[in-house]
CSV table of C-alpha atoms in Angstrom, one decimal:
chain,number,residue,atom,x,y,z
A,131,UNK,CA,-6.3,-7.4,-4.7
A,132,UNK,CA,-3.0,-5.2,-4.7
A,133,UNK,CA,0.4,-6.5,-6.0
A,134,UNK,CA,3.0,-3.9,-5.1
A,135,UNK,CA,6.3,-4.7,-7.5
A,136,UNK,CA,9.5,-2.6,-5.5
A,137,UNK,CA,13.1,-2.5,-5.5
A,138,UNK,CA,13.0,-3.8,-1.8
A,139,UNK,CA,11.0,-5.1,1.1
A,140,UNK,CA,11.4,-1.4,3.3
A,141,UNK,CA,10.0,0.2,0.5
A,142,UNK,CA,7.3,-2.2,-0.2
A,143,UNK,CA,6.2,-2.4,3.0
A,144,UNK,CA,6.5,1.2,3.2
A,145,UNK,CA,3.5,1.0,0.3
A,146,UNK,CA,1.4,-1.3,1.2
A,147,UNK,CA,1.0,0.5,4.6
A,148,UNK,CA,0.3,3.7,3.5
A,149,UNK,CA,-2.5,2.2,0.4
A,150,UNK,CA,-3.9,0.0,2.8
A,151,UNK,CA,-4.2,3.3,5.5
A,152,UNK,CA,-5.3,5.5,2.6
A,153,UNK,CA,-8.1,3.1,1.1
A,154,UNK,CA,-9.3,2.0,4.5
A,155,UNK,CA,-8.7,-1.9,3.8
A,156,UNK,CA,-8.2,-4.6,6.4
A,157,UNK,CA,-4.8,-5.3,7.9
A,158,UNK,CA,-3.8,-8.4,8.0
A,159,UNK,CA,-1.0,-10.4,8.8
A,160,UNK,CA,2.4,-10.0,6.5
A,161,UNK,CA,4.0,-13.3,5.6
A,162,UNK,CA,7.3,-14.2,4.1
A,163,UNK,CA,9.6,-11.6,6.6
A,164,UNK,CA,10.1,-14.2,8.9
A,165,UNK,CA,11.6,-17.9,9.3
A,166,UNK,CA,9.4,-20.0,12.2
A,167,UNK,CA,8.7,-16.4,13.6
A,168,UNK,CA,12.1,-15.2,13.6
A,169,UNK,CA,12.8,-11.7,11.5
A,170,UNK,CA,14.8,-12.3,7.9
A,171,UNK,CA,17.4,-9.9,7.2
A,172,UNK,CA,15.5,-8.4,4.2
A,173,UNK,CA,18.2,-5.7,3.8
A,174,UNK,CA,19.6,-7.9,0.8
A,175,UNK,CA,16.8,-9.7,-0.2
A,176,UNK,CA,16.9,-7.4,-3.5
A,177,UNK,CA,13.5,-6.4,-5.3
A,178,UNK,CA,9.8,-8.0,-4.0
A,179,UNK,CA,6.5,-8.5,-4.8
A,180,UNK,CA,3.6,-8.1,-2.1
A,181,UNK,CA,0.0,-9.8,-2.9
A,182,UNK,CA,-2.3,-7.9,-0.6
A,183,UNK,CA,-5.8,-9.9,-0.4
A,184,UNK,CA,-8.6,-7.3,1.5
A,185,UNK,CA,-10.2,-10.8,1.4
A,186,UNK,CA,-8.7,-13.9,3.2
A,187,UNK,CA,-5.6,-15.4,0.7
A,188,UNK,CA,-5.7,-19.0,2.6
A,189,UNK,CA,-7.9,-20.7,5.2
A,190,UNK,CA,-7.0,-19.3,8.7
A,191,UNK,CA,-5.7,-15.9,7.1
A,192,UNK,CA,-7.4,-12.8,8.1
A,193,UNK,CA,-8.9,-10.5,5.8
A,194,UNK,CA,-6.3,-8.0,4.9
A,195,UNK,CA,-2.9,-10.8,4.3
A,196,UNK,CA,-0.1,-10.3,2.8
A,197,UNK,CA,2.8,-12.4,0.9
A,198,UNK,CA,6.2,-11.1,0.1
A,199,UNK,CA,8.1,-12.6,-2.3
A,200,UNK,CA,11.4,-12.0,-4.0
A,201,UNK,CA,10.5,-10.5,-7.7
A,202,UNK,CA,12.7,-10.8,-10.6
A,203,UNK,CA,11.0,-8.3,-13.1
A,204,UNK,CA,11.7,-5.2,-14.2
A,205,UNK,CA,8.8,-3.2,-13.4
A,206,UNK,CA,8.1,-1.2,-10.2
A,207,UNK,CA,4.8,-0.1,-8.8
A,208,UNK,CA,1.4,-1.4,-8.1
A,209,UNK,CA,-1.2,-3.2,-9.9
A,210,UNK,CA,-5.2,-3.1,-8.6
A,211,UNK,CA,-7.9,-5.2,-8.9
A,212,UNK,CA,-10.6,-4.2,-7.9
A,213,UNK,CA,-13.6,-6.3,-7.2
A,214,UNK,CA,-16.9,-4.7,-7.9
A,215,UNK,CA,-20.4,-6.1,-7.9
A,216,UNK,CA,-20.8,-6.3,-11.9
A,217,UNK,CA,-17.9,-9.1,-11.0
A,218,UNK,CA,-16.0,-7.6,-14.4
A,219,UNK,CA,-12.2,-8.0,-14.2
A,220,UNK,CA,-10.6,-4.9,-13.9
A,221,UNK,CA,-6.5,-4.1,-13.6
A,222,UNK,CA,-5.4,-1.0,-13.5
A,223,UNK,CA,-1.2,-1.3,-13.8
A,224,UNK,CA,1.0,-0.2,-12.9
A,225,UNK,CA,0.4,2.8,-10.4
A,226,UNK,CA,3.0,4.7,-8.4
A,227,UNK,CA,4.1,3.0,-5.3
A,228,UNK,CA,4.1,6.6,-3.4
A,229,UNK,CA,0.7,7.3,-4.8
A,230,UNK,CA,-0.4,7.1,-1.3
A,231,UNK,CA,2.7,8.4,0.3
A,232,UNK,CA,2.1,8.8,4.1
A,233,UNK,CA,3.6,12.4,4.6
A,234,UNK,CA,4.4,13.4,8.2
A,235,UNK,CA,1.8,15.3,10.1
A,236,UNK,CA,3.1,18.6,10.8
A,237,UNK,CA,4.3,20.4,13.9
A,238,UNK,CA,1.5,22.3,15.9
A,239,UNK,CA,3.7,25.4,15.4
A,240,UNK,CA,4.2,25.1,11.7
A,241,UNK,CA,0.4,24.5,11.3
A,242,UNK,CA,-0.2,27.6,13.4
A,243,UNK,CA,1.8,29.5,11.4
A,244,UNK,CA,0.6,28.5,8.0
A,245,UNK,CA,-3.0,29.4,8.9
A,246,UNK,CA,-2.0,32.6,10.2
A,247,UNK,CA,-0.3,33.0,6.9
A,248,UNK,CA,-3.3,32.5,5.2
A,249,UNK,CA,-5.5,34.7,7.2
């Protein structure tokens, strides 16, 4: 379980995509940008939270679902439960939202160059 806490839905969806990509976890479907399938102006919808679920949240949900939510509190990042096999409860709070930052890849030139650099 995730539960990404940011100042606005671009930026939380910007990190649940790239923790998702960067743990290798199911993606699933994203609910709460839309009304009967029709996109929400989130540009003012102010700060969210996201419950990521690598399991299924509800019956008929992949695994991988989402929720967004608007979020009153103060804090901003991510908070992980993991489950593990000892079935201990475990929260590690609250970790950078760009932990897992998805940087650009970079040009074939400049990746040529850099190796000759280093060569």
């Amino acid at each position: 379980m995730l539960g990404f806490c940011a100042d606005d839905a671009a930026s939380g969806v910007a990190a649940l995509k790239a923790w998702v990509t960067s743990l290798g976890l199911p993606k699933g479907t994203l609910h709460g940008m839309d009304r009967d399938g029709v996109p929400l102006d989130m540009s003012t919808f102010g700060s969210v939270y996201i419950k990521y679920s690598s399991h299924s949240l509800s019956a008929g949900d992949p695994p991988g679902t989402a929720i967004l939510s608007g979020y009153g509190g103060d804090f901003r990042g991510v908070y992980f439960n993991p489950q593990l096999p000892d079935g201990l409860f475990r929260q590690y709070a609250v970790l950078p939202l760009s932990l897992f930052a998805l940087a650009p890849a970079p040009a074939p030139e400049a990746a040529e160059g850099a190796a000759a650099a280093e060569a």
